[in-house]
Coordinates of C-alpha atoms and ligand atoms in Angstrom, one line a residue:
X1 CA 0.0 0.0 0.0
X2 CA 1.1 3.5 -0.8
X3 CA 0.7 5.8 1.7
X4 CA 0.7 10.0 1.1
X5 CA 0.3 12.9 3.1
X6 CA 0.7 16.4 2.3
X7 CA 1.8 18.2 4.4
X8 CA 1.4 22.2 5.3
X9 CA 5.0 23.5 5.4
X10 CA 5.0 27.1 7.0
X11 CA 6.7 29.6 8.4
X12 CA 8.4 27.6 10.8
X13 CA 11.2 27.4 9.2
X14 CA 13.7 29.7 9.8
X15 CA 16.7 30.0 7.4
X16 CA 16.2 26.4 6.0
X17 CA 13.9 26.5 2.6
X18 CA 12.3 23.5 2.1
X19 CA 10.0 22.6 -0.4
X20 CA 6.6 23.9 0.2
X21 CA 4.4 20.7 -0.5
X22 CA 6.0 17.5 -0.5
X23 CA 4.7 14.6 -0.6
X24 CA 5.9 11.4 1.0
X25 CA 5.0 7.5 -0.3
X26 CA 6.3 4.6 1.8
X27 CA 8.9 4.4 -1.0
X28 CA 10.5 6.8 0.6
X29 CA 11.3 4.9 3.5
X30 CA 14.3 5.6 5.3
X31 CA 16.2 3.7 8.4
X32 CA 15.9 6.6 11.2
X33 CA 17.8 6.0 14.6
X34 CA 16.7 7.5 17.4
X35 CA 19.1 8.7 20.1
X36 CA 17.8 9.8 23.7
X37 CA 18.3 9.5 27.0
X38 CA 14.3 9.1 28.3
X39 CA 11.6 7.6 26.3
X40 CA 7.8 7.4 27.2
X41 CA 6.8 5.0 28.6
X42 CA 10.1 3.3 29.5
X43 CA 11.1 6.2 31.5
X44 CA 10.0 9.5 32.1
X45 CA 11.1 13.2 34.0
X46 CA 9.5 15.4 31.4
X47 CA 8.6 16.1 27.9
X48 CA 11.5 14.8 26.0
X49 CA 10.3 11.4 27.0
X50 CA 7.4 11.8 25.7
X51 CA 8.1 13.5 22.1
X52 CA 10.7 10.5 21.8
X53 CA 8.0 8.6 21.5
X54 CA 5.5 10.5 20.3
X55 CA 7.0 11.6 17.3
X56 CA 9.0 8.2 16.3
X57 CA 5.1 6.7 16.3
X58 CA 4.1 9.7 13.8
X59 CA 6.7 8.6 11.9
X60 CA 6.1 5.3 11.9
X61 CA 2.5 6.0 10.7
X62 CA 4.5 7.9 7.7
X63 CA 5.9 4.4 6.7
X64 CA 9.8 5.3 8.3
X65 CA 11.9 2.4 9.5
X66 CA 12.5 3.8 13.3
X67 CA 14.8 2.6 16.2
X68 CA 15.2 4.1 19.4
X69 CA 18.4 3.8 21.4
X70 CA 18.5 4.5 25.2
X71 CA 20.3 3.5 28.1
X72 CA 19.2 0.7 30.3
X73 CA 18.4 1.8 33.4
X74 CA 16.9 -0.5 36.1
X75 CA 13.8 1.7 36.5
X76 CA 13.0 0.9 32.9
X77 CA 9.4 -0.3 32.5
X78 CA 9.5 -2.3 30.0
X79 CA 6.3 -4.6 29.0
X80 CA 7.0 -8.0 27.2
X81 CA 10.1 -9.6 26.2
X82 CA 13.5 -7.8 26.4
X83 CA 16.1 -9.8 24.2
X84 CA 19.3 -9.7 24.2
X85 CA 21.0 -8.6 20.7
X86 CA 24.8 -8.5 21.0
X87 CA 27.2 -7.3 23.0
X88 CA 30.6 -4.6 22.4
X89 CA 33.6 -4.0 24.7
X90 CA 34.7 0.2 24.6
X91 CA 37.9 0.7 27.1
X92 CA 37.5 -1.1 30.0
X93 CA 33.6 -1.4 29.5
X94 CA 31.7 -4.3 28.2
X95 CA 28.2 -3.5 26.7
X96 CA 25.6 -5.7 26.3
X97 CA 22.6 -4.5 23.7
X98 CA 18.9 -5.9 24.5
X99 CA 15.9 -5.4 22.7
X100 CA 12.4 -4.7 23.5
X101 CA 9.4 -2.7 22.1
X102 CA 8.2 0.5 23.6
X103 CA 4.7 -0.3 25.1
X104 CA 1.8 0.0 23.1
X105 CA 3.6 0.7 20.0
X106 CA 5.4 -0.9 17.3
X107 CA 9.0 0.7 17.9
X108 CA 11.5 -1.4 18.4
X109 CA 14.0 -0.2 21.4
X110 CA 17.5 -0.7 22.2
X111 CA 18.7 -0.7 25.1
X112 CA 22.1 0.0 26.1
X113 CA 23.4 -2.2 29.3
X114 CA 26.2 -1.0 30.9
X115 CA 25.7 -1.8 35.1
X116 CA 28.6 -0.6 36.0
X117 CA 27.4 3.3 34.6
X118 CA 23.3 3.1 34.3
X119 CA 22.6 0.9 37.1
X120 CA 21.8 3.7 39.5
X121 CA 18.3 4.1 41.1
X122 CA 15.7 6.8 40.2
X123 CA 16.3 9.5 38.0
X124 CA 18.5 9.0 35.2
X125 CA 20.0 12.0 35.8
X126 CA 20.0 13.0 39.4
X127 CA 20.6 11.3 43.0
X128 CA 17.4 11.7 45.4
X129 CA 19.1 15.0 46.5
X130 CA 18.6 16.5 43.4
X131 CA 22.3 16.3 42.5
X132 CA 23.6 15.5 39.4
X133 CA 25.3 11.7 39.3
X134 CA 29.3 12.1 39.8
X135 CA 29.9 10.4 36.4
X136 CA 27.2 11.5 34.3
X137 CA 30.0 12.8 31.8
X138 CA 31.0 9.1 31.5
X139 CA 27.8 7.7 31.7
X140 CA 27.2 9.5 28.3
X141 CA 29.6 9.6 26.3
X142 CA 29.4 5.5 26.7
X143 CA 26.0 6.1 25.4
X144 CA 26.9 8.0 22.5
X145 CA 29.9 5.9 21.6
X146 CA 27.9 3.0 21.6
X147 CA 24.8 4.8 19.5
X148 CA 27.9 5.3 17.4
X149 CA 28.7 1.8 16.8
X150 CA 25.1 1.1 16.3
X151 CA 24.7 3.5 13.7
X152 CA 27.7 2.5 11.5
X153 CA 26.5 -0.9 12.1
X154 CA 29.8 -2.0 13.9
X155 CA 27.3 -4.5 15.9
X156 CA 26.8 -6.4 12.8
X157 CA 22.7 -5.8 13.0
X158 CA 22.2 -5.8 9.2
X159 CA 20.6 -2.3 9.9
X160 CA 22.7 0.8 8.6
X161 CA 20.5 4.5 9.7
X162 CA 20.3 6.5 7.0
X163 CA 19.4 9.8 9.8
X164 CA 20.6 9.6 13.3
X165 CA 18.4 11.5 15.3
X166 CA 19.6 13.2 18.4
X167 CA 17.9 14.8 21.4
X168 CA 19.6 17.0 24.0
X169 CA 23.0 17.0 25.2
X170 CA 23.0 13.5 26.6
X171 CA 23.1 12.4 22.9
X172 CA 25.2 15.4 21.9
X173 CA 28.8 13.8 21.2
X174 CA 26.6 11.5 18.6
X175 CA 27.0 14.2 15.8
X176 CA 30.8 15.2 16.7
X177 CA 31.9 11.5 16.8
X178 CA 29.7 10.6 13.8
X179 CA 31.4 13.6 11.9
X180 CA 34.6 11.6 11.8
X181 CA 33.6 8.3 10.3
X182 CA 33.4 7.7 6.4
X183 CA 30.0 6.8 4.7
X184 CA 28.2 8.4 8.3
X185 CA 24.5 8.4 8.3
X186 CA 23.2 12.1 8.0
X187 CA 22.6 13.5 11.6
X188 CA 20.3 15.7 13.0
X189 CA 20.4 17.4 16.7
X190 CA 17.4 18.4 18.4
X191 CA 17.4 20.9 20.9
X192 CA 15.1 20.7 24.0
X193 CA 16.1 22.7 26.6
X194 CA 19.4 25.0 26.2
X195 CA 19.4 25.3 30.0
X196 CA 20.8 21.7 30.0
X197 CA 23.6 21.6 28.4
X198 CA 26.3 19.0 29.7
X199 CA 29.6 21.0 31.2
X200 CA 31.9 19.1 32.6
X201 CA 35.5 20.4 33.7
X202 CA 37.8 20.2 31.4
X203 CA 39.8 17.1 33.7
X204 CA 36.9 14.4 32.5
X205 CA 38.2 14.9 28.5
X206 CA 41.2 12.7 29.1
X207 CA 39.1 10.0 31.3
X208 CA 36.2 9.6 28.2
X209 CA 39.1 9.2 25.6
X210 CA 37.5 11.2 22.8
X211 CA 39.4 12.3 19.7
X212 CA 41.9 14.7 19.7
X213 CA 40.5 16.5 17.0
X214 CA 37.1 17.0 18.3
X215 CA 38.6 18.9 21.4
X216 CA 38.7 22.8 20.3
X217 CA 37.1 26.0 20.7
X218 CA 35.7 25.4 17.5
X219 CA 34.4 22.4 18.5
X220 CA 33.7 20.6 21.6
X221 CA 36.0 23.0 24.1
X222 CA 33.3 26.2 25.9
X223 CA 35.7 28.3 27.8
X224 CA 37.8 25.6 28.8
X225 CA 35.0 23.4 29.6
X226 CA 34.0 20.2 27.5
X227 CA 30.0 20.7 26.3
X228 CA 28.1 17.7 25.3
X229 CA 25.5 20.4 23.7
X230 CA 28.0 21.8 21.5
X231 CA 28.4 18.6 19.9
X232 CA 25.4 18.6 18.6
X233 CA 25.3 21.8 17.0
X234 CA 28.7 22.0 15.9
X235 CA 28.7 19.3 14.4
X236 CA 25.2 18.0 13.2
X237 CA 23.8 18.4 9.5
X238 CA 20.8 19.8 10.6
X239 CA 19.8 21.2 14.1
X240 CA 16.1 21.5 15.2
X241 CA 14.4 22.9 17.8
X242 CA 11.3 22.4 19.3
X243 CA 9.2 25.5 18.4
X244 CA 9.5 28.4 15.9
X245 CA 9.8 31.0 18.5
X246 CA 12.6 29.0 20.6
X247 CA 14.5 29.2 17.4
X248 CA 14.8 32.7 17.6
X249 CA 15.4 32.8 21.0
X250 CA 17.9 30.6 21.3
X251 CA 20.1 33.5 18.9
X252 CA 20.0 35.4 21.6
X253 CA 22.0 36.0 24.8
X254 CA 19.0 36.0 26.9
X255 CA 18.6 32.5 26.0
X256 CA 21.3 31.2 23.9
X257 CA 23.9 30.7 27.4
X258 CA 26.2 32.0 25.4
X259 CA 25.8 29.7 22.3
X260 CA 24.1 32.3 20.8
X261 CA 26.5 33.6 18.3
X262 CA 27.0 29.5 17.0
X263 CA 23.5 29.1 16.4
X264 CA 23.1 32.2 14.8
X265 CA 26.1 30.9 12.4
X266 CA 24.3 27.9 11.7
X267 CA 21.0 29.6 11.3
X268 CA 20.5 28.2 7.3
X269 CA 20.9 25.2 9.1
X270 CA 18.6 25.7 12.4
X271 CA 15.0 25.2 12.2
X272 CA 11.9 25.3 15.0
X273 CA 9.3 22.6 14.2
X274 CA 6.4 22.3 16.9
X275 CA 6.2 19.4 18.8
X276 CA 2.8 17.7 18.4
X277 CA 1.5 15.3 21.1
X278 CA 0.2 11.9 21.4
X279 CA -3.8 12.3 20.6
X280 CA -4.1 8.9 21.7
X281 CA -2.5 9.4 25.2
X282 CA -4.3 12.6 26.0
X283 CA -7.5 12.2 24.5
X284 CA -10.9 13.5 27.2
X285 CA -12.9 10.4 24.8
X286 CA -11.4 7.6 26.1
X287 CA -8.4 8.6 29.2
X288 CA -9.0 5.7 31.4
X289 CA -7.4 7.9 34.2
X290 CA -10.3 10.2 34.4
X291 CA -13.8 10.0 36.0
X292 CA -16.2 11.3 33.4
X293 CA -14.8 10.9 29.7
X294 CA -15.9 13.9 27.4
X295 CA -15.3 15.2 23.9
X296 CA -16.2 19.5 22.7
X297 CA -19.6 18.0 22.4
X298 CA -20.3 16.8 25.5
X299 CA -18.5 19.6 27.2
X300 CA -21.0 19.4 30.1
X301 CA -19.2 16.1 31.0
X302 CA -16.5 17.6 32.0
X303 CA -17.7 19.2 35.2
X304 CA -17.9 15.3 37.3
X305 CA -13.8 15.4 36.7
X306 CA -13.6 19.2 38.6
X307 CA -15.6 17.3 41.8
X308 CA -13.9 14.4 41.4
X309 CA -10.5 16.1 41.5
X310 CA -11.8 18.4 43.9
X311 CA -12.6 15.7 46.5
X312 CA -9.5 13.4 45.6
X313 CA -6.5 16.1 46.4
X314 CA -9.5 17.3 49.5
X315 CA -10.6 20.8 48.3
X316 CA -14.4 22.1 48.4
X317 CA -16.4 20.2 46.3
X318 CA -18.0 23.4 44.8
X319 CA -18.3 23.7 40.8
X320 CA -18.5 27.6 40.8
X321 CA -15.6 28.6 41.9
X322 CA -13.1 28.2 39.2
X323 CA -9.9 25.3 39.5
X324 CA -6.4 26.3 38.9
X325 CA -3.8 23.4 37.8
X326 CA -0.4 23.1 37.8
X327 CA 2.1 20.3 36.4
X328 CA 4.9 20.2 36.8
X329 CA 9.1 19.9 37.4
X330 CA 9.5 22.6 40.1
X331 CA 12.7 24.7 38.7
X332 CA 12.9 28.4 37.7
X333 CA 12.1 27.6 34.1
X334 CA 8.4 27.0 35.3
X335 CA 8.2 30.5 36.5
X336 CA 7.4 28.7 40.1
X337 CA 9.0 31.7 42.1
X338 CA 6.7 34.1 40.4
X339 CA 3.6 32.2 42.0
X340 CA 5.3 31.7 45.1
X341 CA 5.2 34.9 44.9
X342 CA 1.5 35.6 44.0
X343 CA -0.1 32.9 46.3
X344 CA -0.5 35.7 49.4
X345 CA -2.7 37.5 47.0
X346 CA -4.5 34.5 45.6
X347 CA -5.4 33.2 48.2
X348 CA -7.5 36.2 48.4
X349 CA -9.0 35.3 45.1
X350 CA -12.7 33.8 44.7
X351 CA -10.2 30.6 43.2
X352 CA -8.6 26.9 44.0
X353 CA -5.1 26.1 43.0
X354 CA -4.0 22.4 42.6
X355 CA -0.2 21.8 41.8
X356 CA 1.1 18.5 41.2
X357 CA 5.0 18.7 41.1
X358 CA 8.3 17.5 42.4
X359 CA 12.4 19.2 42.1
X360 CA 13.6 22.0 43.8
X361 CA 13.6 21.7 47.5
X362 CA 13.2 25.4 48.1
X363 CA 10.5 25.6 46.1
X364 CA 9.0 22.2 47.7
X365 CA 9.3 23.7 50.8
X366 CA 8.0 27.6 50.2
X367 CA 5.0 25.7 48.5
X368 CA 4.0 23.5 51.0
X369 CA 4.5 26.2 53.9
X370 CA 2.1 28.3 52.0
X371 CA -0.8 25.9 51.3
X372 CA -0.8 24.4 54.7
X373 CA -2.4 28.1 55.8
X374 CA -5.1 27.4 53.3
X375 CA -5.7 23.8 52.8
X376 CA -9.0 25.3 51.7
X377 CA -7.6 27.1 48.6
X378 CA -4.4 25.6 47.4
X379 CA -3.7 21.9 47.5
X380 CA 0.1 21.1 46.7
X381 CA 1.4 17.2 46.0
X382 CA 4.8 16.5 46.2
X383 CA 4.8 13.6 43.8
X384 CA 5.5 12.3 39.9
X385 CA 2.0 10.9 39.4
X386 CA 1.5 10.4 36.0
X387 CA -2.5 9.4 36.2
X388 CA -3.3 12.1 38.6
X389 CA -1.9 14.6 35.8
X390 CA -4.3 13.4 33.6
X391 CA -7.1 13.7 36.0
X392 CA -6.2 17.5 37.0
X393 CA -5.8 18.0 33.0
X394 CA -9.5 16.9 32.8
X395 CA -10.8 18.4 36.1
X396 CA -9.1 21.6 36.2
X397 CA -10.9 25.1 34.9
X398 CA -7.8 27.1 33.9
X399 CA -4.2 25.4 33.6
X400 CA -1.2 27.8 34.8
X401 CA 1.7 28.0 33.2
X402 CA 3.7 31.3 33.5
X403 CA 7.1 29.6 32.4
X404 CA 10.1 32.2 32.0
X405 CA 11.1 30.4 29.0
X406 CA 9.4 27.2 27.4
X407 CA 11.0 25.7 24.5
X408 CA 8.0 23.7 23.6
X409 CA 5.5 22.8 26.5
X410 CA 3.3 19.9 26.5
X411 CA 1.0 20.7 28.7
X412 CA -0.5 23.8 27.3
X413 CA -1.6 21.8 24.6
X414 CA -2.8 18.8 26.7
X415 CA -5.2 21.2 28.6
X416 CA -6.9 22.9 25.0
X417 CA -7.3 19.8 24.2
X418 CA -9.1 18.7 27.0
X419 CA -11.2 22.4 27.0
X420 CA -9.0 23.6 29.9
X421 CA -8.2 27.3 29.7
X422 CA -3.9 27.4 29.8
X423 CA -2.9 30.8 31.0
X424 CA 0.4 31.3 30.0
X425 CA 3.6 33.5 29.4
X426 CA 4.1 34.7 25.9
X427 CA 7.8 32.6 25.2
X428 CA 8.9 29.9 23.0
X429 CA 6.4 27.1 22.2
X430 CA 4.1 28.7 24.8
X431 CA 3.7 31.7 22.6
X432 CA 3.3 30.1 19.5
X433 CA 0.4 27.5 20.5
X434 CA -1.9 29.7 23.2
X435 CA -3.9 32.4 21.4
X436 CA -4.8 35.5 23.7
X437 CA -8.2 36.1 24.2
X438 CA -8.5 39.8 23.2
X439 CA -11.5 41.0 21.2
X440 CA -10.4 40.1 18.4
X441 CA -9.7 36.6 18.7
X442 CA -13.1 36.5 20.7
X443 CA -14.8 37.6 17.5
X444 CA -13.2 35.2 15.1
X445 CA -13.5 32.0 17.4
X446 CA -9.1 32.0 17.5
X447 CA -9.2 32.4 21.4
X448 CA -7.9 29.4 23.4
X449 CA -6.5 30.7 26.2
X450 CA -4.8 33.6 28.4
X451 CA -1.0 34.9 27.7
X452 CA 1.1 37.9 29.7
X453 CA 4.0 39.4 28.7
X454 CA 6.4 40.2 31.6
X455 CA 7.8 37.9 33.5
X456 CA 6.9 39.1 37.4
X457 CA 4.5 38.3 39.8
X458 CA 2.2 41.6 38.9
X459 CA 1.8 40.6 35.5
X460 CA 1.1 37.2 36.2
X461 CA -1.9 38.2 39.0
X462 CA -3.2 40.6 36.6
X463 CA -3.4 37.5 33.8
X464 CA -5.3 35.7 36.7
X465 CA -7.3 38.6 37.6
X466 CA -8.3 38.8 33.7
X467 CA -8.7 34.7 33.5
X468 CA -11.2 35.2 36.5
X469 CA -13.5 38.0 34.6
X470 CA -13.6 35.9 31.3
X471 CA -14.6 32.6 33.5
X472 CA -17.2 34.4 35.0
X473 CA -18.6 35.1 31.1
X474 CA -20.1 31.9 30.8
X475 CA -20.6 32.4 27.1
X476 CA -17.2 33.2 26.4
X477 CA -15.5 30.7 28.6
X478 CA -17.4 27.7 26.4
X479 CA -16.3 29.7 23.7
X480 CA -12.9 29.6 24.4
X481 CA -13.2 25.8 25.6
X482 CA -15.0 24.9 22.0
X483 CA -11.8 26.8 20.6
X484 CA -9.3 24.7 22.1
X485 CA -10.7 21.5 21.8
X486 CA -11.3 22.1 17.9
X487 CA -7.3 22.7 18.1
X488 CA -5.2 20.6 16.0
X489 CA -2.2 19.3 18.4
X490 CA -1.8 15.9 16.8
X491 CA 2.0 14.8 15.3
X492 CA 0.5 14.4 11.3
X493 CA 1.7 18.2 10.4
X494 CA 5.5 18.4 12.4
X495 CA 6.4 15.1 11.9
X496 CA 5.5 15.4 8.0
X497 CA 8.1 18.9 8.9
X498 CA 10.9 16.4 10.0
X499 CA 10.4 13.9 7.1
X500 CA 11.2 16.6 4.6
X501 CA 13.6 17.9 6.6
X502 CA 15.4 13.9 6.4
X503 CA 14.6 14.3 2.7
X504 CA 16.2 17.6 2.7
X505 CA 19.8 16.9 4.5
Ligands
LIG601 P1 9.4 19.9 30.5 O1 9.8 18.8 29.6 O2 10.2 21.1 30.5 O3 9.3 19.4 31.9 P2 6.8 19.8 29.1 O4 5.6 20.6 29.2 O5 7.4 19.6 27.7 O6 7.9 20.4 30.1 O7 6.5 18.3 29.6 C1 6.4 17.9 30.9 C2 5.7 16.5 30.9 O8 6.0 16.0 32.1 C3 4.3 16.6 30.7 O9 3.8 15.4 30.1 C4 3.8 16.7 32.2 O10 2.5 16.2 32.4 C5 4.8 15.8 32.8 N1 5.0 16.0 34.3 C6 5.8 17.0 34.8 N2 5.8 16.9 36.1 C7 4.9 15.9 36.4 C8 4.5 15.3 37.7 N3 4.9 15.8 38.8 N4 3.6 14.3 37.6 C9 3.2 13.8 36.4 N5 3.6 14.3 35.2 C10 4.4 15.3 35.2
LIG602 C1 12.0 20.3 27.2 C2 11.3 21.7 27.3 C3 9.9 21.7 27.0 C4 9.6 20.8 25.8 C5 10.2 19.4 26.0 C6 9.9 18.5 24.8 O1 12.0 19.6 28.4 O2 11.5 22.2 28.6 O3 9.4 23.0 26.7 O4 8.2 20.7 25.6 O5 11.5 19.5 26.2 O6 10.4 19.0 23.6

């Protein structure tokens, strides 16, 4: 069977010129390797995990040949058989590659087995304290070297890439290393987050036994520090990143962190694609993690999930007043000190807040000290609770999310699409998928949501202030709802983006 799709190419491109219809048949199937350090639902801390999976699946649906590499950590949840496929010896280290499939998909996974480096418990990145592992630095570039192998086929798989894409600087040396064999795969780097960019003092380079030739200011050397991140944009054909308005920002000093001038170099070769998200997953009609399941049509069938959330996190059962949720890491990306900061004054507020988080201890603790006062009002959980997300996504009324800079953002889109209002800071991905409900966008039935500009604590209560008056417009509010449930989040346009930009390299 032939399969085509035609997909919109628009201005997200920045610098890259693509052509402006393709069209893709299974016949132009290519071998795409998959590089990252977290993939939904074999492990999880945020949204990389879940566009690593999200998007290979779209492409799979395109008719692509996908594999996704990642290490094997023992919190892996993996469902079914795990096989083992071969094993490789780098310095003192020997590997051992198994196979499984990620859950409810037909990816296959590889997973790379190296106890003596990945078999620490938890978080893949971080010890319970929040503190980075001692030999993360070695610890990834063993996964890289080994992704390496894999993608030149030294493991004897029968099964040569013909992209190798990268995600974040865990899989950053991919690209540099890959840049220095013969008859390489093409390689492509996604950025997530610059604010994670793997620095490591410049005493680990002769432990990891890279090339010589990678190890320059012009290449993997910041300031006299080796950066993982670097060797992914360096040295990668193409670089993506995961929203148009990110890949302007990111040129910038404000949020480049001093790569700024690089990716401005590389700019004809830097593009911002949208991530989409898994309809399937987060989908009102048939989440088995919610009480009441609803679609835009049935909007009224919402309102069981607000009481339901309401009386499991032990607020007031009351479906007037309105319900403000929260997911997510608690860091200074998520803007969390600017509602620390507000809470005095919300509390004041004819509102409920539920925030469902886990990271920072400072903020932990500031949260919790606050919302004790007013267990009536505010409700925060110290957790990772992937099921009760989904229920506050459903439950909530408005969906906060006043990030200082968000290169993407999942949950903004998760809420529209389950007809809960995100009220958001106008950055990154945030900006480009959240449409302002001003008159205009009233008018023409665009509005999905609430955005503010400045990043402080005012602006921010005066965006809650305004979300309040809207709710309390019943008309408008199901307007808005109707809006963002009629939204288009789904993978078919961006990963039809990434496909030509794999035709394109
Ligand atoms: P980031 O990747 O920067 O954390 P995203 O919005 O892209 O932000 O993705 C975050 C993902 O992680 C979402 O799927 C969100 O629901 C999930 N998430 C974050 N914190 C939690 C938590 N405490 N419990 C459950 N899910 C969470
Ligand atoms: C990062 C970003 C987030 C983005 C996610 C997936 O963690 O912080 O904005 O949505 O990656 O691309």
């Amino acid at each position: 069977m032939v399969e085509q799709c035609n997909p919109t190419i628009s201005s997200h491109y920045i610098g890259l010129r693509l052509p402006s219809n393709p069209t893709y048949t299974v016949t132009n199937m290519k071998k795409i390797l998959f590089v990252s350090s977290e993939v939904y639902p074999l492990i999880k801390t945020g949204g990389l995990a879940d566009v690593c999976s999200s998007l290979p699946k779209a492409l799979v649906e395109l008719g692509q040949d996908i594999r996704v590499i990642i290490p094997k950590y023992p919190s892996l949840k993996t469902v079914g058989e795990v096989q083992f496929l071969c094993s490789l010896r780098i310095d003192n280290h020997l590997i051992n590659i198994f196979e499984t499939q990620i859950p409810d998909s037909p990816i296959i996974a590889w997973l790379v087995d190296c106890p003596d480096l990945f078999n620490l418990p938890g978080n893949p990145y971080v010890d319970e304290k929040g503190i980075p592992w001692v030999n993360n630095a070695e610890r990834f570039s063993l996964f890289c070297r080994v992704a390496v192998e894999v993608a030149m086929d030294k493991v004897n798989r029968g099964w040569k890439p013909d992209i190798v894409h990268c995600n974040d600087w865990q899989s950053g040396l991919v690209p540099a290393l890959l840049s220095l064999e013969k008859n390489r795969p093409k390689t492509i780097f996604t950025i997530h987050n610059m604010a994670y960019q793997g620095l490591f003092p410049v005493e680990v380079v002769r432990s990891l036994n890279l090339p010589g030739q990678l190890w320059n200011p012009n290449g993997l050397e910041f300031y006299g520090m080796l950066s993982f991140i670097k060797g992914g944009i360096v040295y990668a054909d193409r670089i993506t990143t995961v929203s148009p308005t990110y890949a302007l920002e990111i040129q910038t000093p404000e949020f480049g962190y001093g790569l700024e001038g690089l990716l401005a170099h590389r700019s004809e070769h830097l593009v911002g694609i949208i991530n989409g998200i898994d309809t399937n997953e987060w989908n009102s009609e048939i989440d088995p993690h919610i009480s009441q399941r609803y679609t835009v049509d049935s909007l009224p069938d919402k309102l069981p999930n607000k009481s339901e959330l309401q009386r499991r996190v032990n607020l007031p059962v009351n479906d007037q007043v309105p319900l403000f949720g929260l997911i997510s890491r608690l860091v200074e990306q998520k803007g969390i000190d600017m509602i620390i900061e507000c809470l005095p004054e919300m509390v004041e507020l004819p509102m409920q807040l539920v925030l469902l988080g886990n990271g920072d201890k400072d903020f932990e603790r500031q949260l919790q000290n606050i919302a004790s006062l007013y267990p009536d009002k505010i409700v925060i959980i110290i957790d990772y609770n992937e099921s009760l997300a989904h229920l506050i996504e459903a439950g909530s009324d408005v969906f906060l999310m006043p990030s200082r800079f968000e290169p993407c953002g999942l949950n903004q889109m998760y809420s529209q699409r389950y007809g809960t209002i995100p009220l958001v800071r106008k950055t990154g991905g945030l900006a480009d998928t959240v449409v302002d409900t001003l008159p205009d966008s009233i008018d023409n039935h665009s509005a999905t949501g609430i955005v503010f500009k400045e990043a402080n604590s005012g602006a921010l209560l005066e965006a809650i202030k305004r979300t309040l008056l809207l709710y309390s417009n019943h008309a408008t509010w199901q307007q808005m709802q109707t809006n963002a449930m009629n939204k288009d989040f789904s993978w078919r346009n961006s990963a039809a983006q990434y496909l030509a930009l794999y035709d394109n390299i």
